[in-house]
């Protein structure tokens, strides 16, 4: 754990962010179990004051400091305003967080964050908390979860790309964007393009053309073209597909995150040359993980077509 000085020991972890319903809490507990089997000491810290029904106990819970229900009742705020107030209260009482983290020395920490998008695109409080953690010698990567069902709607996918880019620029942490719930993607509908088109964010002009085929979006073609230009000019956004029930999928995400926060190259545990190389290569494991998911997706689509043919 960090001592708050430059000479203190390093601590590693992830801040798990994303919109409501993207699977942040499920991810945290699945990742804790997965890393635990790898021999890491892992602790989950709940920073979501609205998350009162935790599926598993957390090592540290913001509910001990402030809860959304109490803030709404005492200040007369709605859910959104109350959540912003809670994050500002946490930033102003960082000593509480530091004292709690001191008890987690030697742990790899997963921070389960709230789901309000404004907190990651332009509000300052949570960004200040992350900056404070960095001063305490935490080496963090932001894991931004996005529900994979957005891939089935080109308009929503462009919106997700804009949100992801804005989040990356505002949070100012090493960033790993993750398409969550990949095991359910075949239930959301057929994709217009192969899965790697969405994970690698390839030539988005095809997506604009696809949108133009819709009478509603045809009137907004120029706007979509400009949004796509911004995304492509920065060339920062890509995704790692994730199915928390698939060990190989979890392993790919762990490799991406370990590379992002520097854990792969530290001395906290013995690592083989293969592990170091797989983290350093970068694009290879993105391709292999996407290919595996794509094969499963195509197989499920083929099976569905066969069933329809049999029904006929």
PDB file of C-alpha atoms in Angstrom:
ATOM      1  CA  UNK A   1       0.000   0.000   0.000  1.00  0.00           C
ATOM      2  CA  UNK A   2       1.084   3.539  -0.577  1.00  0.00           C
ATOM      3  CA  UNK A   3       2.353   5.699   2.230  1.00  0.00           C
ATOM      4  CA  UNK A   4       1.595   8.963   0.472  1.00  0.00           C
ATOM      5  CA  UNK A   5       5.207   9.826  -0.158  1.00  0.00           C
ATOM      6  CA  UNK A   6       7.350   9.343  -3.203  1.00  0.00           C
ATOM      7  CA  UNK A   7       9.372   6.791  -1.321  1.00  0.00           C
ATOM      8  CA  UNK A   8       6.350   4.694  -0.378  1.00  0.00           C
ATOM      9  CA  UNK A   9       5.619   1.305  -1.925  1.00  0.00           C
ATOM     10  CA  UNK A  10       3.459   1.138  -5.025  1.00  0.00           C
ATOM     11  CA  UNK A  11      -0.084  -0.188  -5.059  1.00  0.00           C
ATOM     12  CA  UNK A  12      -1.870  -1.312  -8.206  1.00  0.00           C
ATOM     13  CA  UNK A  13      -5.510  -1.467  -9.117  1.00  0.00           C
ATOM     14  CA  UNK A  14      -8.405  -0.637 -11.404  1.00  0.00           C
ATOM     15  CA  UNK A  15     -11.093   2.028 -11.299  1.00  0.00           C
ATOM     16  CA  UNK A  16     -14.130   0.369 -12.876  1.00  0.00           C
ATOM     17  CA  UNK A  17     -16.343   2.938 -14.570  1.00  0.00           C
ATOM     18  CA  UNK A  18     -19.164   2.974 -17.100  1.00  0.00           C
ATOM     19  CA  UNK A  19     -22.856   3.759 -17.537  1.00  0.00           C
ATOM     20  CA  UNK A  20     -25.573   2.177 -15.381  1.00  0.00           C
ATOM     21  CA  UNK A  21     -26.246  -1.480 -16.116  1.00  0.00           C
ATOM     22  CA  UNK A  22     -22.928  -2.096 -17.865  1.00  0.00           C
ATOM     23  CA  UNK A  23     -21.952  -4.731 -15.298  1.00  0.00           C
ATOM     24  CA  UNK A  24     -19.406  -2.901 -13.137  1.00  0.00           C
ATOM     25  CA  UNK A  25     -20.207  -4.629  -9.843  1.00  0.00           C
ATOM     26  CA  UNK A  26     -20.412  -8.060 -11.487  1.00  0.00           C
ATOM     27  CA  UNK A  27     -17.086  -7.367 -13.186  1.00  0.00           C
ATOM     28  CA  UNK A  28     -15.416  -6.381  -9.909  1.00  0.00           C
ATOM     29  CA  UNK A  29     -16.423  -9.551  -8.110  1.00  0.00           C
ATOM     30  CA  UNK A  30     -15.655 -11.804 -11.094  1.00  0.00           C
ATOM     31  CA  UNK A  31     -12.253 -10.134 -11.480  1.00  0.00           C
ATOM     32  CA  UNK A  32     -11.569 -10.508  -7.754  1.00  0.00           C
ATOM     33  CA  UNK A  33     -12.202 -14.241  -7.966  1.00  0.00           C
ATOM     34  CA  UNK A  34     -10.167 -14.590 -11.158  1.00  0.00           C
ATOM     35  CA  UNK A  35      -7.137 -12.686  -9.829  1.00  0.00           C
ATOM     36  CA  UNK A  36      -7.421 -14.534  -6.536  1.00  0.00           C
ATOM     37  CA  UNK A  37      -6.927 -17.803  -8.380  1.00  0.00           C
ATOM     38  CA  UNK A  38      -3.782 -16.314  -9.894  1.00  0.00           C
ATOM     39  CA  UNK A  39      -2.415 -15.748  -6.404  1.00  0.00           C
ATOM     40  CA  UNK A  40      -3.052 -12.031  -6.018  1.00  0.00           C
ATOM     41  CA  UNK A  41      -4.471 -10.523  -2.861  1.00  0.00           C
ATOM     42  CA  UNK A  42      -7.440  -8.558  -4.165  1.00  0.00           C
ATOM     43  CA  UNK A  43      -9.788  -6.155  -2.413  1.00  0.00           C
ATOM     44  CA  UNK A  44     -12.955  -4.546  -3.776  1.00  0.00           C
ATOM     45  CA  UNK A  45     -13.716  -0.965  -2.721  1.00  0.00           C
ATOM     46  CA  UNK A  46     -17.269   0.263  -3.330  1.00  0.00           C
ATOM     47  CA  UNK A  47     -17.315   3.951  -4.291  1.00  0.00           C
ATOM     48  CA  UNK A  48     -20.952   3.936  -5.442  1.00  0.00           C
ATOM     49  CA  UNK A  49     -23.173   5.462  -2.717  1.00  0.00           C
ATOM     50  CA  UNK A  50     -26.266   4.251  -4.599  1.00  0.00           C
ATOM     51  CA  UNK A  51     -25.094   0.633  -4.545  1.00  0.00           C
ATOM     52  CA  UNK A  52     -26.646  -0.455  -1.265  1.00  0.00           C
ATOM     53  CA  UNK A  53     -27.417  -4.090  -2.162  1.00  0.00           C
ATOM     54  CA  UNK A  54     -23.890  -5.400  -2.698  1.00  0.00           C
ATOM     55  CA  UNK A  55     -23.780  -9.027  -3.889  1.00  0.00           C
ATOM     56  CA  UNK A  56     -20.625  -9.702  -1.863  1.00  0.00           C
ATOM     57  CA  UNK A  57     -18.945  -7.964   1.070  1.00  0.00           C
ATOM     58  CA  UNK A  58     -16.466  -5.227   0.139  1.00  0.00           C
ATOM     59  CA  UNK A  59     -13.232  -4.437   1.945  1.00  0.00           C
ATOM     60  CA  UNK A  60     -14.261  -0.775   2.050  1.00  0.00           C
ATOM     61  CA  UNK A  61     -17.688   0.737   1.391  1.00  0.00           C
ATOM     62  CA  UNK A  62     -18.455   4.426   0.802  1.00  0.00           C
ATOM     63  CA  UNK A  63     -21.755   3.734   2.552  1.00  0.00           C
ATOM     64  CA  UNK A  64     -19.801   4.065   5.807  1.00  0.00           C
ATOM     65  CA  UNK A  65     -19.144   7.710   4.869  1.00  0.00           C
ATOM     66  CA  UNK A  66     -22.193   8.816   2.895  1.00  0.00           C
ATOM     67  CA  UNK A  67     -25.213   7.246   1.185  1.00  0.00           C
ATOM     68  CA  UNK A  68     -27.294   8.572  -1.662  1.00  0.00           C
ATOM     69  CA  UNK A  69     -30.537   8.003   0.226  1.00  0.00           C
ATOM     70  CA  UNK A  70     -29.422  10.142   3.176  1.00  0.00           C
ATOM     71  CA  UNK A  71     -28.251  12.944   0.880  1.00  0.00           C
ATOM     72  CA  UNK A  72     -31.505  12.989  -1.078  1.00  0.00           C
ATOM     73  CA  UNK A  73     -33.577  13.010   2.103  1.00  0.00           C
ATOM     74  CA  UNK A  74     -31.578  15.662   3.957  1.00  0.00           C
ATOM     75  CA  UNK A  75     -30.823  18.047   1.074  1.00  0.00           C
ATOM     76  CA  UNK A  76     -33.881  17.511  -1.096  1.00  0.00           C
ATOM     77  CA  UNK A  77     -31.823  16.513  -4.115  1.00  0.00           C
ATOM     78  CA  UNK A  78     -32.749  14.106  -6.891  1.00  0.00           C
ATOM     79  CA  UNK A  79     -30.715  10.984  -7.752  1.00  0.00           C
ATOM     80  CA  UNK A  80     -28.356  12.746 -10.161  1.00  0.00           C
ATOM     81  CA  UNK A  81     -27.703  15.809  -8.014  1.00  0.00           C
ATOM     82  CA  UNK A  82     -27.407  13.631  -4.929  1.00  0.00           C
ATOM     83  CA  UNK A  83     -24.791  11.426  -6.552  1.00  0.00           C
ATOM     84  CA  UNK A  84     -22.730  14.437  -7.617  1.00  0.00           C
ATOM     85  CA  UNK A  85     -22.902  15.735  -4.048  1.00  0.00           C
ATOM     86  CA  UNK A  86     -21.745  12.355  -2.699  1.00  0.00           C
ATOM     87  CA  UNK A  87     -18.683  12.386  -4.954  1.00  0.00           C
ATOM     88  CA  UNK A  88     -17.859  15.960  -3.941  1.00  0.00           C
ATOM     89  CA  UNK A  89     -18.233  14.892  -0.306  1.00  0.00           C
ATOM     90  CA  UNK A  90     -15.866  11.976  -0.888  1.00  0.00           C
ATOM     91  CA  UNK A  91     -13.302  14.270  -2.521  1.00  0.00           C
ATOM     92  CA  UNK A  92     -13.553  16.673   0.431  1.00  0.00           C
ATOM     93  CA  UNK A  93     -13.120  13.796   2.912  1.00  0.00           C
ATOM     94  CA  UNK A  94     -10.274  11.981   1.212  1.00  0.00           C
ATOM     95  CA  UNK A  95      -8.736  11.235   4.618  1.00  0.00           C
ATOM     96  CA  UNK A  96     -11.515   8.708   5.204  1.00  0.00           C
ATOM     97  CA  UNK A  97     -10.608   6.918   1.991  1.00  0.00           C
ATOM     98  CA  UNK A  98      -6.901   7.005   2.766  1.00  0.00           C
ATOM     99  CA  UNK A  99      -7.424   5.567   6.239  1.00  0.00           C
ATOM    100  CA  UNK A 100      -9.496   2.733   4.808  1.00  0.00           C
ATOM    101  CA  UNK A 101      -6.931   1.965   2.114  1.00  0.00           C
ATOM    102  CA  UNK A 102      -4.149   1.849   4.687  1.00  0.00           C
ATOM    103  CA  UNK A 103      -5.772  -1.332   5.989  1.00  0.00           C
ATOM    104  CA  UNK A 104      -5.437  -2.892   2.528  1.00  0.00           C
ATOM    105  CA  UNK A 105      -1.667  -2.824   2.263  1.00  0.00           C
ATOM    106  CA  UNK A 106      -0.355  -5.362  -0.191  1.00  0.00           C
ATOM    107  CA  UNK A 107      -3.691  -5.739  -1.981  1.00  0.00           C
ATOM    108  CA  UNK A 108      -4.555  -5.207  -5.629  1.00  0.00           C
ATOM    109  CA  UNK A 109      -7.577  -2.901  -5.382  1.00  0.00           C
ATOM    110  CA  UNK A 110     -10.687  -2.810  -7.566  1.00  0.00           C
ATOM    111  CA  UNK A 111     -12.638   0.440  -7.187  1.00  0.00           C
ATOM    112  CA  UNK A 112     -16.314  -0.056  -8.082  1.00  0.00           C
ATOM    113  CA  UNK A 113     -17.429   3.415  -9.188  1.00  0.00           C
ATOM    114  CA  UNK A 114     -20.872   4.999  -9.754  1.00  0.00           C
ATOM    115  CA  UNK A 115     -22.651   4.761 -13.087  1.00  0.00           C
ATOM    116  CA  UNK A 116     -23.433   8.434 -13.725  1.00  0.00           C
ATOM    117  CA  UNK A 117     -21.773   9.376 -17.009  1.00  0.00           C
ATOM    118  CA  UNK A 118     -21.285  13.047 -16.068  1.00  0.00           C
ATOM    119  CA  UNK A 119     -18.804  11.998 -13.393  1.00  0.00           C
ATOM    120  CA  UNK A 120     -16.392  10.811 -16.082  1.00  0.00           C
ATOM    121  CA  UNK A 121     -17.015  13.270 -18.906  1.00  0.00           C
ATOM    122  CA  UNK A 122     -16.897  16.702 -17.244  1.00  0.00           C
ATOM    123  CA  UNK A 123     -17.483  16.649 -13.463  1.00  0.00           C
ATOM    124  CA  UNK A 124     -14.350  17.204 -11.386  1.00  0.00           C
ATOM    125  CA  UNK A 125     -14.925  15.398  -8.072  1.00  0.00           C
ATOM    126  CA  UNK A 126     -14.143  11.795  -9.035  1.00  0.00           C
ATOM    127  CA  UNK A 127     -11.245  12.927 -11.204  1.00  0.00           C
ATOM    128  CA  UNK A 128      -9.825  14.642  -8.095  1.00  0.00           C
ATOM    129  CA  UNK A 129     -10.226  11.400  -6.137  1.00  0.00           C
ATOM    130  CA  UNK A 130      -8.275   9.505  -8.798  1.00  0.00           C
ATOM    131  CA  UNK A 131      -5.565  12.170  -8.737  1.00  0.00           C
ATOM    132  CA  UNK A 132      -5.355  11.821  -4.960  1.00  0.00           C
ATOM    133  CA  UNK A 133      -4.950   8.068  -5.281  1.00  0.00           C
ATOM    134  CA  UNK A 134      -2.049   8.674  -7.660  1.00  0.00           C
ATOM    135  CA  UNK A 135      -0.404  10.882  -5.033  1.00  0.00           C
ATOM    136  CA  UNK A 136      -0.710   7.958  -2.621  1.00  0.00           C
ATOM    137  CA  UNK A 137       1.367   5.900  -5.076  1.00  0.00           C
ATOM    138  CA  UNK A 138      -1.514   3.999  -6.619  1.00  0.00           C
ATOM    139  CA  UNK A 139      -0.885   2.930 -10.188  1.00  0.00           C
ATOM    140  CA  UNK A 140      -4.360   2.679 -11.673  1.00  0.00           C
ATOM    141  CA  UNK A 141      -5.980   1.861 -14.983  1.00  0.00           C
ATOM    142  CA  UNK A 142      -9.520   2.944 -15.805  1.00  0.00           C
ATOM    143  CA  UNK A 143     -11.617   0.011 -17.010  1.00  0.00           C
ATOM    144  CA  UNK A 144     -14.551   1.522 -18.893  1.00  0.00           C
ATOM    145  CA  UNK A 145     -17.361  -1.000 -19.354  1.00  0.00           C
ATOM    146  CA  UNK A 146     -19.829  -0.587 -22.222  1.00  0.00           C
ATOM    147  CA  UNK A 147     -22.724  -2.986 -22.789  1.00  0.00           C
ATOM    148  CA  UNK A 148     -22.129  -4.860 -26.038  1.00  0.00           C
ATOM    149  CA  UNK A 149     -25.751  -4.410 -27.121  1.00  0.00           C
ATOM    150  CA  UNK A 150     -24.825  -0.907 -28.343  1.00  0.00           C
ATOM    151  CA  UNK A 151     -23.013  -2.572 -31.245  1.00  0.00           C
ATOM    152  CA  UNK A 152     -26.343  -3.616 -32.719  1.00  0.00           C
ATOM    153  CA  UNK A 153     -27.489   0.006 -33.080  1.00  0.00           C
ATOM    154  CA  UNK A 154     -25.146   2.183 -35.208  1.00  0.00           C
ATOM    155  CA  UNK A 155     -26.503   5.426 -33.759  1.00  0.00           C
ATOM    156  CA  UNK A 156     -25.983   4.279 -30.184  1.00  0.00           C
ATOM    157  CA  UNK A 157     -22.528   2.949 -31.038  1.00  0.00           C
ATOM    158  CA  UNK A 158     -21.415   6.363 -32.321  1.00  0.00           C
ATOM    159  CA  UNK A 159     -22.760   7.847 -29.089  1.00  0.00           C
ATOM    160  CA  UNK A 160     -20.781   5.275 -27.079  1.00  0.00           C
ATOM    161  CA  UNK A 161     -17.620   6.134 -29.014  1.00  0.00           C
ATOM    162  CA  UNK A 162     -18.062   9.831 -28.229  1.00  0.00           C
ATOM    163  CA  UNK A 163     -18.688   9.087 -24.554  1.00  0.00           C
ATOM    164  CA  UNK A 164     -15.667   6.768 -24.362  1.00  0.00           C
ATOM    165  CA  UNK A 165     -13.407   9.356 -25.985  1.00  0.00           C
ATOM    166  CA  UNK A 166     -14.659  12.128 -23.701  1.00  0.00           C
ATOM    167  CA  UNK A 167     -14.116   9.894 -20.681  1.00  0.00           C
ATOM    168  CA  UNK A 168     -10.568   9.023 -21.723  1.00  0.00           C
ATOM    169  CA  UNK A 169      -9.663  12.688 -22.149  1.00  0.00           C
ATOM    170  CA  UNK A 170     -11.276  13.811 -18.897  1.00  0.00           C
ATOM    171  CA  UNK A 171     -10.273  11.046 -16.472  1.00  0.00           C
ATOM    172  CA  UNK A 172      -6.603  11.174 -17.551  1.00  0.00           C
ATOM    173  CA  UNK A 173      -5.742   7.606 -16.568  1.00  0.00           C
ATOM    174  CA  UNK A 174      -4.423   4.692 -18.631  1.00  0.00           C
ATOM    175  CA  UNK A 175      -7.613   3.422 -20.182  1.00  0.00           C
ATOM    176  CA  UNK A 176      -9.049   0.070 -21.237  1.00  0.00           C
ATOM    177  CA  UNK A 177     -12.462   0.130 -22.910  1.00  0.00           C
ATOM    178  CA  UNK A 178     -14.365  -3.126 -22.526  1.00  0.00           C
ATOM    179  CA  UNK A 179     -17.436  -4.450 -24.342  1.00  0.00           C
ATOM    180  CA  UNK A 180     -19.182  -6.331 -21.560  1.00  0.00           C
ATOM    181  CA  UNK A 181     -21.825  -9.086 -21.646  1.00  0.00           C
ATOM    182  CA  UNK A 182     -20.468 -10.595 -24.846  1.00  0.00           C
ATOM    183  CA  UNK A 183     -22.194 -13.867 -23.951  1.00  0.00           C
ATOM    184  CA  UNK A 184     -25.525 -12.106 -24.572  1.00  0.00           C
ATOM    185  CA  UNK A 185     -24.679 -10.314 -27.806  1.00  0.00           C
ATOM    186  CA  UNK A 186     -26.497 -12.802 -30.031  1.00  0.00           C
ATOM    187  CA  UNK A 187     -29.705 -11.998 -28.109  1.00  0.00           C
ATOM    188  CA  UNK A 188     -29.473  -8.310 -29.019  1.00  0.00           C
ATOM    189  CA  UNK A 189     -29.773  -8.810 -32.773  1.00  0.00           C
ATOM    190  CA  UNK A 190     -27.565  -9.249 -35.806  1.00  0.00           C
ATOM    191  CA  UNK A 191     -24.510  -7.012 -36.165  1.00  0.00           C
ATOM    192  CA  UNK A 192     -24.163  -4.957 -39.325  1.00  0.00           C
ATOM    193  CA  UNK A 193     -20.425  -5.755 -39.481  1.00  0.00           C
ATOM    194  CA  UNK A 194     -18.013  -8.306 -38.048  1.00  0.00           C
ATOM    195  CA  UNK A 195     -17.226  -7.948 -34.370  1.00  0.00           C
ATOM    196  CA  UNK A 196     -13.652  -6.797 -34.979  1.00  0.00           C
ATOM    197  CA  UNK A 197     -15.087  -3.758 -36.785  1.00  0.00           C
ATOM    198  CA  UNK A 198     -16.516  -2.619 -33.442  1.00  0.00           C
ATOM    199  CA  UNK A 199     -13.660  -3.650 -31.155  1.00  0.00           C
ATOM    200  CA  UNK A 200     -10.924  -2.108 -33.312  1.00  0.00           C
ATOM    201  CA  UNK A 201     -13.150   0.840 -34.358  1.00  0.00           C
ATOM    202  CA  UNK A 202     -12.260   0.519 -38.034  1.00  0.00           C
ATOM    203  CA  UNK A 203     -13.261   2.872 -40.871  1.00  0.00           C
ATOM    204  CA  UNK A 204     -16.372   4.514 -39.427  1.00  0.00           C
ATOM    205  CA  UNK A 205     -17.534   5.901 -42.770  1.00  0.00           C
ATOM    206  CA  UNK A 206     -19.212   2.516 -43.321  1.00  0.00           C
ATOM    207  CA  UNK A 207     -21.180   3.069 -40.137  1.00  0.00           C
ATOM    208  CA  UNK A 208     -22.306   6.510 -41.332  1.00  0.00           C
ATOM    209  CA  UNK A 209     -23.414   5.007 -44.655  1.00  0.00           C
ATOM    210  CA  UNK A 210     -25.311   2.317 -42.788  1.00  0.00           C
ATOM    211  CA  UNK A 211     -27.032   4.980 -40.680  1.00  0.00           C
ATOM    212  CA  UNK A 212     -27.966   6.942 -43.810  1.00  0.00           C
ATOM    213  CA  UNK A 213     -30.126   4.005 -44.903  1.00  0.00           C
ATOM    214  CA  UNK A 214     -32.445   4.835 -41.998  1.00  0.00           C
ATOM    215  CA  UNK A 215     -34.888   7.646 -42.914  1.00  0.00           C
ATOM    216  CA  UNK A 216     -34.593   9.160 -39.432  1.00  0.00           C
ATOM    217  CA  UNK A 217     -30.797   9.335 -39.400  1.00  0.00           C
ATOM    218  CA  UNK A 218     -30.544  10.426 -43.034  1.00  0.00           C
ATOM    219  CA  UNK A 219     -31.278  14.000 -41.954  1.00  0.00           C
ATOM    220  CA  UNK A 220     -28.361  13.875 -39.517  1.00  0.00           C
ATOM    221  CA  UNK A 221     -25.724  12.497 -41.872  1.00  0.00           C
ATOM    222  CA  UNK A 222     -23.588  15.626 -41.753  1.00  0.00           C
ATOM    223  CA  UNK A 223     -23.635  15.629 -37.949  1.00  0.00           C
ATOM    224  CA  UNK A 224     -22.673  11.959 -37.792  1.00  0.00           C
ATOM    225  CA  UNK A 225     -19.846  12.545 -40.254  1.00  0.00           C
ATOM    226  CA  UNK A 226     -18.410  15.279 -38.041  1.00  0.00           C
ATOM    227  CA  UNK A 227     -18.714  13.154 -34.906  1.00  0.00           C
ATOM    228  CA  UNK A 228     -16.946  10.303 -36.659  1.00  0.00           C
ATOM    229  CA  UNK A 229     -14.184  12.664 -37.799  1.00  0.00           C
ATOM    230  CA  UNK A 230     -13.519  13.696 -34.204  1.00  0.00           C
ATOM    231  CA  UNK A 231     -13.324  10.067 -33.054  1.00  0.00           C
ATOM    232  CA  UNK A 232     -10.986   9.097 -35.880  1.00  0.00           C
ATOM    233  CA  UNK A 233      -8.794  12.189 -35.489  1.00  0.00           C
ATOM    234  CA  UNK A 234      -8.005  11.236 -31.893  1.00  0.00           C
ATOM    235  CA  UNK A 235      -7.664   7.539 -32.800  1.00  0.00           C
ATOM    236  CA  UNK A 236      -7.764   6.505 -29.140  1.00  0.00           C
ATOM    237  CA  UNK A 237     -10.880   4.363 -28.756  1.00  0.00           C
ATOM    238  CA  UNK A 238     -10.853   0.582 -29.114  1.00  0.00           C
ATOM    239  CA  UNK A 239     -12.499  -2.192 -27.135  1.00  0.00           C
ATOM    240  CA  UNK A 240     -11.646  -5.525 -25.553  1.00  0.00           C
ATOM    241  CA  UNK A 241     -14.580  -8.004 -25.626  1.00  0.00           C
ATOM    242  CA  UNK A 242     -15.478  -9.562 -22.279  1.00  0.00           C
ATOM    243  CA  UNK A 243     -17.539 -12.463 -21.044  1.00  0.00           C
ATOM    244  CA  UNK A 244     -16.993 -12.759 -17.274  1.00  0.00           C
ATOM    245  CA  UNK A 245     -17.924 -16.456 -17.416  1.00  0.00           C
ATOM    246  CA  UNK A 246     -15.140 -17.197 -19.904  1.00  0.00           C
ATOM    247  CA  UNK A 247     -11.671 -17.616 -18.346  1.00  0.00           C
ATOM    248  CA  UNK A 248      -9.879 -16.880 -21.616  1.00  0.00           C
ATOM    249  CA  UNK A 249     -11.862 -13.673 -22.046  1.00  0.00           C
ATOM    250  CA  UNK A 250     -11.035 -12.611 -18.485  1.00  0.00           C
ATOM    251  CA  UNK A 251      -7.377 -13.370 -19.107  1.00  0.00           C
ATOM    252  CA  UNK A 252      -7.296 -11.069 -22.144  1.00  0.00           C
ATOM    253  CA  UNK A 253      -8.764  -8.216 -20.133  1.00  0.00           C
ATOM    254  CA  UNK A 254      -6.284  -8.814 -17.303  1.00  0.00           C
ATOM    255  CA  UNK A 255      -3.395  -8.652 -19.768  1.00  0.00           C
ATOM    256  CA  UNK A 256      -4.677  -5.382 -21.215  1.00  0.00           C
ATOM    257  CA  UNK A 257      -5.136  -3.824 -17.768  1.00  0.00           C
ATOM    258  CA  UNK A 258      -1.789  -5.082 -16.441  1.00  0.00           C
ATOM    259  CA  UNK A 259      -0.089  -3.487 -19.398  1.00  0.00           C
ATOM    260  CA  UNK A 260      -1.999  -0.219 -18.895  1.00  0.00           C
ATOM    261  CA  UNK A 261      -1.211   0.268 -15.188  1.00  0.00           C
ATOM    262  CA  UNK A 262       2.296  -1.210 -15.362  1.00  0.00           C
ATOM    263  CA  UNK A 263       1.633  -4.210 -13.146  1.00  0.00           C
ATOM    264  CA  UNK A 264       3.046  -6.603 -15.751  1.00  0.00           C
ATOM    265  CA  UNK A 265       6.476  -5.041 -15.471  1.00  0.00           C
ATOM    266  CA  UNK A 266       6.684  -4.754 -11.687  1.00  0.00           C
ATOM    267  CA  UNK A 267       8.309  -7.008  -9.114  1.00  0.00           C
ATOM    268  CA  UNK A 268       5.247  -7.872  -7.044  1.00  0.00           C
ATOM    269  CA  UNK A 269       5.170 -11.484  -8.181  1.00  0.00           C
ATOM    270  CA  UNK A 270       7.219 -13.875 -10.285  1.00  0.00           C
ATOM    271  CA  UNK A 271       6.211 -13.718 -13.935  1.00  0.00           C
ATOM    272  CA  UNK A 272       7.307 -15.838 -16.845  1.00  0.00           C
ATOM    273  CA  UNK A 273       8.796 -14.363 -19.998  1.00  0.00           C
ATOM    274  CA  UNK A 274       5.670 -15.489 -21.824  1.00  0.00           C
ATOM    275  CA  UNK A 275       3.441 -13.392 -19.561  1.00  0.00           C
ATOM    276  CA  UNK A 276       5.594 -10.322 -20.059  1.00  0.00           C
ATOM    277  CA  UNK A 277       5.688 -10.746 -23.817  1.00  0.00           C
ATOM    278  CA  UNK A 278       1.950 -11.321 -24.114  1.00  0.00           C
ATOM    279  CA  UNK A 279       1.314  -8.070 -22.243  1.00  0.00           C
ATOM    280  CA  UNK A 280       3.902  -6.126 -24.242  1.00  0.00           C
ATOM    281  CA  UNK A 281       2.728  -7.181 -27.699  1.00  0.00           C
ATOM    282  CA  UNK A 282      -0.521  -5.265 -27.427  1.00  0.00           C
ATOM    283  CA  UNK A 283      -2.544  -5.900 -30.565  1.00  0.00           C
ATOM    284  CA  UNK A 284      -2.092  -9.667 -30.779  1.00  0.00           C
ATOM    285  CA  UNK A 285      -4.237 -10.574 -27.805  1.00  0.00           C
ATOM    286  CA  UNK A 286      -6.897  -8.071 -28.878  1.00  0.00           C
ATOM    287  CA  UNK A 287      -7.143  -9.876 -32.193  1.00  0.00           C
ATOM    288  CA  UNK A 288      -7.166 -13.371 -30.729  1.00  0.00           C
ATOM    289  CA  UNK A 289      -9.789 -12.549 -28.109  1.00  0.00           C
ATOM    290  CA  UNK A 290     -12.005 -10.812 -30.667  1.00  0.00           C
ATOM    291  CA  UNK A 291     -11.609 -13.706 -33.084  1.00  0.00           C
ATOM    292  CA  UNK A 292     -12.701 -16.211 -30.435  1.00  0.00           C
ATOM    293  CA  UNK A 293     -15.814 -14.211 -29.582  1.00  0.00           C
ATOM    294  CA  UNK A 294     -16.556 -13.642 -33.259  1.00  0.00           C
ATOM    295  CA  UNK A 295     -16.437 -17.398 -33.914  1.00  0.00           C
ATOM    296  CA  UNK A 296     -18.904 -18.050 -31.099  1.00  0.00           C
ATOM    297  CA  UNK A 297     -21.160 -15.265 -32.363  1.00  0.00           C
ATOM    298  CA  UNK A 298     -21.119 -16.555 -35.957  1.00  0.00           C
ATOM    299  CA  UNK A 299     -21.781 -20.105 -34.770  1.00  0.00           C
ATOM    300  CA  UNK A 300     -24.796 -18.949 -32.771  1.00  0.00           C
ATOM    301  CA  UNK A 301     -26.094 -17.025 -35.791  1.00  0.00           C
ATOM    302  CA  UNK A 302     -25.625 -20.055 -38.046  1.00  0.00           C
ATOM    303  CA  UNK A 303     -27.437 -22.243 -35.551  1.00  0.00           C
ATOM    304  CA  UNK A 304     -30.332 -19.795 -35.428  1.00  0.00           C
ATOM    305  CA  UNK A 305     -30.576 -19.807 -39.228  1.00  0.00           C
ATOM    306  CA  UNK A 306     -30.539 -23.622 -39.298  1.00  0.00           C
ATOM    307  CA  UNK A 307     -33.357 -23.729 -36.747  1.00  0.00           C
ATOM    308  CA  UNK A 308     -35.417 -21.304 -38.853  1.00  0.00           C
ATOM    309  CA  UNK A 309     -34.854 -23.460 -41.936  1.00  0.00           C
ATOM    310  CA  UNK A 310     -35.921 -26.590 -40.022  1.00  0.00           C
ATOM    311  CA  UNK A 311     -39.083 -24.832 -38.864  1.00  0.00           C
ATOM    312  CA  UNK A 312     -39.933 -24.050 -42.468  1.00  0.00           C
TER     313      UNK A 312
END
